[in-house]
Short mmCIF file of N, CA, C and O in Angstrom, two decimals:
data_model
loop_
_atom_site.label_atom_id
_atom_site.label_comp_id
_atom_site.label_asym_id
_atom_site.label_seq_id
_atom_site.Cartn_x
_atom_site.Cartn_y
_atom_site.Cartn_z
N UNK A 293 -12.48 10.49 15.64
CA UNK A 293 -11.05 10.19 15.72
C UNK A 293 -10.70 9.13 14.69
O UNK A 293 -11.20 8.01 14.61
N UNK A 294 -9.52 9.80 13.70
CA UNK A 294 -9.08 8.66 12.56
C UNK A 294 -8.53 7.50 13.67
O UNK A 294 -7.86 7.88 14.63
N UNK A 295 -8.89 5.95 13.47
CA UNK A 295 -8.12 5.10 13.68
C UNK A 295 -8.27 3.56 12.68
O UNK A 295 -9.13 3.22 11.88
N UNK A 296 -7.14 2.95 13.11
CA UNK A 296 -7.13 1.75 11.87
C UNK A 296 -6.66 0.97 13.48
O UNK A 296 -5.84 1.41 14.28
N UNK A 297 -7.83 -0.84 13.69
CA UNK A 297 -7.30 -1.22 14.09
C UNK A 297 -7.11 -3.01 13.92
O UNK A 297 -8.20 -3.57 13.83
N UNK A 298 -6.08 -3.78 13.88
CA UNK A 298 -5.64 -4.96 13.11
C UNK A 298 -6.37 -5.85 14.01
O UNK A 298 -6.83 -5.37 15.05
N UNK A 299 -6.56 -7.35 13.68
CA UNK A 299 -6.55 -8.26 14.66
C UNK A 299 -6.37 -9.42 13.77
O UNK A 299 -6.13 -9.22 12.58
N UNK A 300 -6.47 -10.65 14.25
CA UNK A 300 -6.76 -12.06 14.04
C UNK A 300 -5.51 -12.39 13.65
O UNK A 300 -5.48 -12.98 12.58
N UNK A 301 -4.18 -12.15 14.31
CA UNK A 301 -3.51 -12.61 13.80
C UNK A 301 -2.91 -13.59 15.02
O UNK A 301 -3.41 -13.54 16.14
N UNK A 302 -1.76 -14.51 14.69
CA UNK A 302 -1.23 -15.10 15.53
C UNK A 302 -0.66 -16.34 15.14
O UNK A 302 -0.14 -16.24 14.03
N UNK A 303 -0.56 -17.52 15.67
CA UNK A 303 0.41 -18.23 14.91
C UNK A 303 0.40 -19.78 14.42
O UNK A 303 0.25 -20.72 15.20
N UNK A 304 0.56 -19.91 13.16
CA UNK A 304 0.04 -21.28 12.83
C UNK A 304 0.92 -21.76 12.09
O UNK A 304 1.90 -21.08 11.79
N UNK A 305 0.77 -23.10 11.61
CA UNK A 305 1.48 -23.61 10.92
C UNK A 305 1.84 -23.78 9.68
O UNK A 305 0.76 -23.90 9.10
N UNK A 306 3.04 -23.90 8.54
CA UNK A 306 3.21 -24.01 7.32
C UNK A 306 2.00 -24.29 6.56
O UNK A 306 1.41 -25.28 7.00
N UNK A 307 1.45 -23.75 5.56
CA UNK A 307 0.43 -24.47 4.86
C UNK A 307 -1.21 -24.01 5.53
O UNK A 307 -2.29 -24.00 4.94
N UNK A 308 -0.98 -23.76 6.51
CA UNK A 308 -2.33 -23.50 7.25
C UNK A 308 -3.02 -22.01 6.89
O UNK A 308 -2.69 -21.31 5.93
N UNK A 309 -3.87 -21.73 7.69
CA UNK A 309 -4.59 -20.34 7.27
C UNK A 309 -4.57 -19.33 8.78
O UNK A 309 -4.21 -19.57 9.93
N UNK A 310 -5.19 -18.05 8.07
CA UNK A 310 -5.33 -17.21 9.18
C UNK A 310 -6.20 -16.37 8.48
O UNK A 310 -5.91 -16.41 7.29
N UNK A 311 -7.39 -15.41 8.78
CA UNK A 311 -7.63 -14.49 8.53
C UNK A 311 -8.31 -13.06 9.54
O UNK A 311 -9.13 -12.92 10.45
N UNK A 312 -7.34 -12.11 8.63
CA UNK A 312 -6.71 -10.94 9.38
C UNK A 312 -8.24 -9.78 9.38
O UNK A 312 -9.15 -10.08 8.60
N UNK A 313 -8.38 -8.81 10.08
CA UNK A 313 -9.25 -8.04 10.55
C UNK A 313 -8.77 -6.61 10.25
O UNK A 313 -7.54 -6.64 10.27
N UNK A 314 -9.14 -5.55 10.04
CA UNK A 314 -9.45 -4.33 9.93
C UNK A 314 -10.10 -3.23 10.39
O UNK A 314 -10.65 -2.68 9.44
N UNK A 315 -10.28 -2.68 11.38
CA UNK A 315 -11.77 -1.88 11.95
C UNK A 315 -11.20 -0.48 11.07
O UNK A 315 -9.98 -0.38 11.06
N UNK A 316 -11.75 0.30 10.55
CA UNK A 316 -11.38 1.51 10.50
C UNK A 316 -12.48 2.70 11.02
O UNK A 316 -13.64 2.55 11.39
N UNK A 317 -11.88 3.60 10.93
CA UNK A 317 -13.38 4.75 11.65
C UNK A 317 -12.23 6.01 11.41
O UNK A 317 -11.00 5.98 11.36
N UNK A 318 -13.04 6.92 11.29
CA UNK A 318 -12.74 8.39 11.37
C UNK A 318 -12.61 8.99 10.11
O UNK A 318 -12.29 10.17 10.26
N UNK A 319 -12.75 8.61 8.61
CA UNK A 319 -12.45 9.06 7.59
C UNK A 319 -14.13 7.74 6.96
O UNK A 319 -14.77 6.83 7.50
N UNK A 320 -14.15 8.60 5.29
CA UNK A 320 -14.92 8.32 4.27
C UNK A 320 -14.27 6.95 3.92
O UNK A 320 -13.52 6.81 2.95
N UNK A 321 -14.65 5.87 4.85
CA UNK A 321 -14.17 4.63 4.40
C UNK A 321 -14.31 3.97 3.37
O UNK A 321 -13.40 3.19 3.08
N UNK A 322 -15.57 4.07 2.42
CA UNK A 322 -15.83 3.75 1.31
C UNK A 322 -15.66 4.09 0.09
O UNK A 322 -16.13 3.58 -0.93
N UNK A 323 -14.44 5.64 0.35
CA UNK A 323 -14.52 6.48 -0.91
C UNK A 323 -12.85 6.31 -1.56
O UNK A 323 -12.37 6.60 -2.66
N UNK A 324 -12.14 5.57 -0.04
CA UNK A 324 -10.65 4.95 0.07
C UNK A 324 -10.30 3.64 -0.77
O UNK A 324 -11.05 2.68 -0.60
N UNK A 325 -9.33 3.50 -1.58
CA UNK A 325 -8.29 2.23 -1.54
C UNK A 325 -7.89 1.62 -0.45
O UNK A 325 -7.10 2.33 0.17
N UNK A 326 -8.17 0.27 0.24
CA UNK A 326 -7.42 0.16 1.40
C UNK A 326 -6.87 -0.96 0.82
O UNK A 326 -7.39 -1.69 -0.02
N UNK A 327 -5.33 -1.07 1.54
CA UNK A 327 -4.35 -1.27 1.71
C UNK A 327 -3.99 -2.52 2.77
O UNK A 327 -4.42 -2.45 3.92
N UNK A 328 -3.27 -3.55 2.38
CA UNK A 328 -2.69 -4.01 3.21
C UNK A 328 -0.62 -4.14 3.22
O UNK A 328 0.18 -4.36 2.32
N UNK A 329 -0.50 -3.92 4.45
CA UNK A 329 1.37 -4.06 4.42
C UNK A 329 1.43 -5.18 5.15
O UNK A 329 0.55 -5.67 5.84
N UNK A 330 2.55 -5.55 4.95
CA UNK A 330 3.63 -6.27 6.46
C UNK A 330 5.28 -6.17 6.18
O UNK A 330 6.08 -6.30 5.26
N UNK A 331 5.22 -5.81 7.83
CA UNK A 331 6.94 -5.90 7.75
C UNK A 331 7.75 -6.88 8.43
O UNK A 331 7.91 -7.06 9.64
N UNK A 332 8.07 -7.28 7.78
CA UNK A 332 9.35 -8.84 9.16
C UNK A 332 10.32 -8.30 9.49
O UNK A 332 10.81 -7.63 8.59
N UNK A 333 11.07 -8.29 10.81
CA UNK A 333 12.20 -8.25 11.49
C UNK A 333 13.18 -7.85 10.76
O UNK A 333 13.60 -8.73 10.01
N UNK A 334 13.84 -6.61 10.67
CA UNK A 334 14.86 -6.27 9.98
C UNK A 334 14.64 -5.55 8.17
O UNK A 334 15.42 -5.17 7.29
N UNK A 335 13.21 -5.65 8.30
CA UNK A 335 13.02 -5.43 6.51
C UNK A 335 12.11 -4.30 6.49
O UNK A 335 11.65 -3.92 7.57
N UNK A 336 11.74 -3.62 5.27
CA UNK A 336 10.44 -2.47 5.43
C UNK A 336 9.61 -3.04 5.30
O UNK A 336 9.49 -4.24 5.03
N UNK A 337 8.65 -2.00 5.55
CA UNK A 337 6.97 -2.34 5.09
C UNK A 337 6.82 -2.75 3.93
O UNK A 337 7.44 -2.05 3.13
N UNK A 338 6.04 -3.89 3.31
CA UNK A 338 5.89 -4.33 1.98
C UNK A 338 4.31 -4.11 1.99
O UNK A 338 3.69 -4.30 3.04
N UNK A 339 3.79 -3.77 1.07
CA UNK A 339 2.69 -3.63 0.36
C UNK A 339 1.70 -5.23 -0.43
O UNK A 339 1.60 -5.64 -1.59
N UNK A 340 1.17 -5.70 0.88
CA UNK A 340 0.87 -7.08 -0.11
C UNK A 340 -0.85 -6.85 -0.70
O UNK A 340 -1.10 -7.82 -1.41
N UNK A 341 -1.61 -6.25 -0.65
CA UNK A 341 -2.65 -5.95 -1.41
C UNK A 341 -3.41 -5.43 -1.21
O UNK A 341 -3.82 -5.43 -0.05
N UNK A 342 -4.19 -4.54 -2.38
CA UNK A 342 -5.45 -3.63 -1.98
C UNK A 342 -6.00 -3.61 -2.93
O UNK A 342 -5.72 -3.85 -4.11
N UNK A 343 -7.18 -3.17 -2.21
CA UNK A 343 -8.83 -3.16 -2.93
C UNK A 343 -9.51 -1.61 -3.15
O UNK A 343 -9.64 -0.72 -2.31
N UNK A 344 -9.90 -1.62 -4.53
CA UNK A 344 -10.41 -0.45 -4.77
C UNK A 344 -11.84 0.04 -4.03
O UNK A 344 -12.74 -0.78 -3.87
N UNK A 345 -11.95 1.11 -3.67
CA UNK A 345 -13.32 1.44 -3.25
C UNK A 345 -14.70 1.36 -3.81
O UNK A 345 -15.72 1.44 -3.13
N UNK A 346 -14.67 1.18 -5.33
CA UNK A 346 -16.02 1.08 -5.65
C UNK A 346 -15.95 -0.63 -6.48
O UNK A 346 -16.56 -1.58 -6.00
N UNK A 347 -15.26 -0.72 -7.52
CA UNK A 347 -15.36 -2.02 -7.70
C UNK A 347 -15.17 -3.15 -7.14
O UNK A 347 -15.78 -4.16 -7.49
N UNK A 348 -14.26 -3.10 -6.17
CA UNK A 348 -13.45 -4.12 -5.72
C UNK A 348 -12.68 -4.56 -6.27
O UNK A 348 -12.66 -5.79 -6.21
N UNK A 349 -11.62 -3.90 -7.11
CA UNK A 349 -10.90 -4.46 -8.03
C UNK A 349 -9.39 -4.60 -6.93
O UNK A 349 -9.07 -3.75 -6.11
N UNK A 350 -8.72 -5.75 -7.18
CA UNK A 350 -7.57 -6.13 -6.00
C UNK A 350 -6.82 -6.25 -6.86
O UNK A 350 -6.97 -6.52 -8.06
N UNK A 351 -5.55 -5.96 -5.99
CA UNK A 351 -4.18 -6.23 -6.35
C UNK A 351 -3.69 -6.97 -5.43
O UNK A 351 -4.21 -7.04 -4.32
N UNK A 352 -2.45 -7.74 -5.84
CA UNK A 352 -1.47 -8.54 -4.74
C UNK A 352 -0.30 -8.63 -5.42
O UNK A 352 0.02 -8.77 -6.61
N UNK A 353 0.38 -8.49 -4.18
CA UNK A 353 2.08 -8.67 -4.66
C UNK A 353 2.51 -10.22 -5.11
O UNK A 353 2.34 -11.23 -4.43
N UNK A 354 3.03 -10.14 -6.23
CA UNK A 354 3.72 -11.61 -6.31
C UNK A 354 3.63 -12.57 -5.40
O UNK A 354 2.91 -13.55 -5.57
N UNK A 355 4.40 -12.36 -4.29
CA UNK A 355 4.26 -13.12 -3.18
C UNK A 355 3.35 -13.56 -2.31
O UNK A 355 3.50 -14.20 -1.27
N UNK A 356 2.47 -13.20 -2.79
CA UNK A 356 1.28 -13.93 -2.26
C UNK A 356 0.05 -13.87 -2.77
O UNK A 356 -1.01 -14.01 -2.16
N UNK A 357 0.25 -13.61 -4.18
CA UNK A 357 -1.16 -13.68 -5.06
C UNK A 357 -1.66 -15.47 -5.33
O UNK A 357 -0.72 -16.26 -5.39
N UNK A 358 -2.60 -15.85 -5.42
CA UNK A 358 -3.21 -17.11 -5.06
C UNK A 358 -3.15 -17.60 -3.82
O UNK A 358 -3.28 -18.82 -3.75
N UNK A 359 -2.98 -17.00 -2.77
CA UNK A 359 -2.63 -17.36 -1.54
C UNK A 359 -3.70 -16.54 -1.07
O UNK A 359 -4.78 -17.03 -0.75
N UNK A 360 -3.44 -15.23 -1.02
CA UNK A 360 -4.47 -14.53 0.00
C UNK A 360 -5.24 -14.00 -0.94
O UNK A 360 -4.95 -13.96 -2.13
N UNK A 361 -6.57 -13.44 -0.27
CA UNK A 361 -7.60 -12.72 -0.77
C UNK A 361 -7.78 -11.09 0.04
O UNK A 361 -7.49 -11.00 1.23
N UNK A 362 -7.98 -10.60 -0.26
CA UNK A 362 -8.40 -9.10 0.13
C UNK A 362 -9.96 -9.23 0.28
O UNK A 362 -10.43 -10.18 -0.35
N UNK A 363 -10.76 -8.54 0.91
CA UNK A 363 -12.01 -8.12 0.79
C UNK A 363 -12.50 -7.07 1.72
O UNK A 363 -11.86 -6.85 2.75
N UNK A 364 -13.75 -6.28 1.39
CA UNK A 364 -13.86 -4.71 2.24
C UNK A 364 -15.70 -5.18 2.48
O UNK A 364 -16.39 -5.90 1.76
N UNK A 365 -15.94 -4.71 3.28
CA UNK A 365 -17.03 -4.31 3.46
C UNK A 365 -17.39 -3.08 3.93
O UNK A 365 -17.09 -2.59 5.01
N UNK A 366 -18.19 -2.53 2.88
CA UNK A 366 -17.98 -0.31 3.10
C UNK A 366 -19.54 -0.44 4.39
O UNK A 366 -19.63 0.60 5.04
N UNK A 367 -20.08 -0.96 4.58
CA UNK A 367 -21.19 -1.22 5.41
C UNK A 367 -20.67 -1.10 6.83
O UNK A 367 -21.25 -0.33 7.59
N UNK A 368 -19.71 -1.74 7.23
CA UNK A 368 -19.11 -2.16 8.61
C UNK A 368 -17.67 -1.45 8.85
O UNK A 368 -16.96 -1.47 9.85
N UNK A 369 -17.46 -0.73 7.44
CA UNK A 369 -15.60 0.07 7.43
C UNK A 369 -14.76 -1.19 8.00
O UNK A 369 -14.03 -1.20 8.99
N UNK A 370 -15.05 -2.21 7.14
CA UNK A 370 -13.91 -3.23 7.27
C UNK A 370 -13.04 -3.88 6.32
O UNK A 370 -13.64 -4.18 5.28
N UNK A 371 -11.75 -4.20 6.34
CA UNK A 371 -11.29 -4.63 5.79
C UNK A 371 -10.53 -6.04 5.55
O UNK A 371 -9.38 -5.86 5.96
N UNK A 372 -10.64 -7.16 5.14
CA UNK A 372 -10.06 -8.35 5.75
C UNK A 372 -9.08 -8.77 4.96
O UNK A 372 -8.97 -8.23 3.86
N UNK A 373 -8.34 -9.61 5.27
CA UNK A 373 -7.39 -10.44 4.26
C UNK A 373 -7.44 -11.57 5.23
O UNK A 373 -7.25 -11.59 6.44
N UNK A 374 -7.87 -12.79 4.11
CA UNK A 374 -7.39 -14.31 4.11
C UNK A 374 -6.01 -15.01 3.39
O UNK A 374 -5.52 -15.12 2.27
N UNK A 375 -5.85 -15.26 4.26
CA UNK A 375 -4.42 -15.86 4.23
C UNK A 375 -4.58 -17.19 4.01
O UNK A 375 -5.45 -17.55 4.81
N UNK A 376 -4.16 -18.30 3.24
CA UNK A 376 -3.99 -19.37 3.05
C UNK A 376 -3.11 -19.78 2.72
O UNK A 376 -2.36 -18.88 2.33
N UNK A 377 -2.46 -21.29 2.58
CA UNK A 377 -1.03 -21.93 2.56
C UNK A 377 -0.19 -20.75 3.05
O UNK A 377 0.58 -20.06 2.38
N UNK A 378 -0.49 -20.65 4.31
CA UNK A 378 1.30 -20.06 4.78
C UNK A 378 2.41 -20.23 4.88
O UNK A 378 2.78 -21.19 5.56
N UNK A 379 3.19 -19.57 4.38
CA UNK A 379 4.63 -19.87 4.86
C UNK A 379 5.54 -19.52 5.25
O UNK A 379 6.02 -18.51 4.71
N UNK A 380 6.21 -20.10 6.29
CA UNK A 380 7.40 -19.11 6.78
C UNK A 380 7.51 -17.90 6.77
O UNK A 380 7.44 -17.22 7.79
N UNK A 381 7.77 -17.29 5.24
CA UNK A 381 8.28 -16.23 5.26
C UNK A 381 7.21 -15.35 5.12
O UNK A 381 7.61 -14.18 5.10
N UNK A 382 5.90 -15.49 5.00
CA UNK A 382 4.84 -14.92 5.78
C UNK A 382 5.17 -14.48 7.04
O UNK A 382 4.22 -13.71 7.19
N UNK A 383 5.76 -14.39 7.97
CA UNK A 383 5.57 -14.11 9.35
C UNK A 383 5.93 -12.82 9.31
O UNK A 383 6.98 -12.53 8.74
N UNK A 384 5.31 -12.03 9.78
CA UNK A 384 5.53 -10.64 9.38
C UNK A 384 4.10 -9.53 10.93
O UNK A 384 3.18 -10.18 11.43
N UNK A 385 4.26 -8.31 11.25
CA UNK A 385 3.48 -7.72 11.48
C UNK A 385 2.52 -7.29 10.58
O UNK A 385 2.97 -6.61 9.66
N UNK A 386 0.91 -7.57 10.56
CA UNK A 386 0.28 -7.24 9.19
C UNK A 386 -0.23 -5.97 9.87
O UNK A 386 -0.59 -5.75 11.03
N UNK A 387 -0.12 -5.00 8.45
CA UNK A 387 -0.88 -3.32 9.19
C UNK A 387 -1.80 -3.65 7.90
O UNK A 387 -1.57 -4.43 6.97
N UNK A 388 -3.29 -2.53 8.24
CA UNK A 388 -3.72 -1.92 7.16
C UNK A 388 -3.80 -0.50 7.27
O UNK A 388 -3.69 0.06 8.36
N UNK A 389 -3.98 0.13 6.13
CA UNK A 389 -4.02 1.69 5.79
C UNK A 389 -4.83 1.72 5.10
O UNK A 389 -5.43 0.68 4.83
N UNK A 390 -5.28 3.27 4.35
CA UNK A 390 -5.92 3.79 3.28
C UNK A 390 -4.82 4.03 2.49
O UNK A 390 -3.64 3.95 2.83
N UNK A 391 -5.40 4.43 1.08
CA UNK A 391 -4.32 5.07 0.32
C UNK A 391 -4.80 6.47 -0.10
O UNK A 391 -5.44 6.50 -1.15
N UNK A 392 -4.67 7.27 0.36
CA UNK A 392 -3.16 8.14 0.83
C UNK A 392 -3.27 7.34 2.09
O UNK A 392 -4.39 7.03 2.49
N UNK A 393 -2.21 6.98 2.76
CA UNK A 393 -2.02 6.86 3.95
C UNK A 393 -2.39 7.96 4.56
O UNK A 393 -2.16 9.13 4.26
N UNK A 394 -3.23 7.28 5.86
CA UNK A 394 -2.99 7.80 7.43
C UNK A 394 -1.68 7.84 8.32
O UNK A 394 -1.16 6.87 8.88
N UNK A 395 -1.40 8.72 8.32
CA UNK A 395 -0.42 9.28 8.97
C UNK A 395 -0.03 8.52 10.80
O UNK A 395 1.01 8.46 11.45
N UNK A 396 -1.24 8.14 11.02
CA UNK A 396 -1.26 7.09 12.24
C UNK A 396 -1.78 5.79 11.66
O UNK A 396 -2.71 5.43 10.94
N UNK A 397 -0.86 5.29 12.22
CA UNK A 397 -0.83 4.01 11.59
C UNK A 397 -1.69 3.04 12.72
O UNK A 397 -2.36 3.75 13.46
N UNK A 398 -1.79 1.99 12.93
CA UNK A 398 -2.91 0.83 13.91
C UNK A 398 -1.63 0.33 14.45
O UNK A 398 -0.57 0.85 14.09
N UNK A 399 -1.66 -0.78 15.41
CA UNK A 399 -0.47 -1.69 16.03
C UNK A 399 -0.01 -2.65 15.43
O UNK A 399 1.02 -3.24 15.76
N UNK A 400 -0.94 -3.00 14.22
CA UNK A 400 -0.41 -4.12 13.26
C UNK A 400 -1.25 -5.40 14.05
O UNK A 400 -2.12 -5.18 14.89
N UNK A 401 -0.79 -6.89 13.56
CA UNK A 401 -1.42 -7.94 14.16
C UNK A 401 -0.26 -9.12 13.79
O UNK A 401 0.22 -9.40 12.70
N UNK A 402 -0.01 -9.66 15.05
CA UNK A 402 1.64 -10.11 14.21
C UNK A 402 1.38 -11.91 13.62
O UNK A 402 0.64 -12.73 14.16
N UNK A 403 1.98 -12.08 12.75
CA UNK A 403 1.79 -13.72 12.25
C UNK A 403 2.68 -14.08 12.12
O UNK A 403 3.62 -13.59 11.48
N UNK A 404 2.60 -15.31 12.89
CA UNK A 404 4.24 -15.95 12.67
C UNK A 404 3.58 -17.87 12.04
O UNK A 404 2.84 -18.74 12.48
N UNK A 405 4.31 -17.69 11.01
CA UNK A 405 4.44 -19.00 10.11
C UNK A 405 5.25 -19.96 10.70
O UNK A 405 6.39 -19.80 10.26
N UNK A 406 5.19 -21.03 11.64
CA UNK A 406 6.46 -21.98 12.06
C UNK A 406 6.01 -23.32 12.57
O UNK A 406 4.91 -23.47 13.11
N UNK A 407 6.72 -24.10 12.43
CA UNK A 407 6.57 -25.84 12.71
C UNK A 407 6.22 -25.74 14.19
O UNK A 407 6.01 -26.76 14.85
#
């Protein structure tokens, strides 16, 4: 059974850290791009970074490049992102995917950035 599922998220303060979890299972996890999104209250899914399957070569969106890190381990079908100096507008539900997307998506893991 394809599933993607999130964790470690929850809620800390400006400036502080968090890092986010990944389980995946049911597909060739190592042969995938995975993906990380988040969406905040009222906005779409944004695309904040992913890691290639064989090099590890990462991307990150503007908004949070030097901040977070991506990393996979094809051993365990995991995927993580570290989060550092948070802020505010970090607070968001974080999902991960493959790319092509899975069509079922995980529950996300929600982070909220606040004093």
């Amino acid at each position: 059974q394809v599933q993607l599922v999130e964790s470690g998220g929850g809620l800390v303060q400006p400036g502080g850290s968090l890092s986010l979890s990944c389980a995946a299972s049911g597909f060739a996890f190592s042969r995938y791009t995975m993906n990380w999104y988040r969406q905040a209250p009222g906005k779409v899914r944004e695309l904040v970074a992913f890691i290639s399957p064989y090099d590890g070569r990462r991307t990150y969106a503007d908004s949070v490049k030097g901040r977070f890190t991506i990393s996979r381990d094809n051993v365990k079908n995991m995927v993580y992102l570290q989060m550092d100096r948070l802020k505010p507008e970090d607070t968001a539900v974080y999902f991960c995917n493959r790319h092509p997307a899975l069509v079922s998506w995980g529950q996300g893991t929600q982070v909220t950035v606040s004093s």
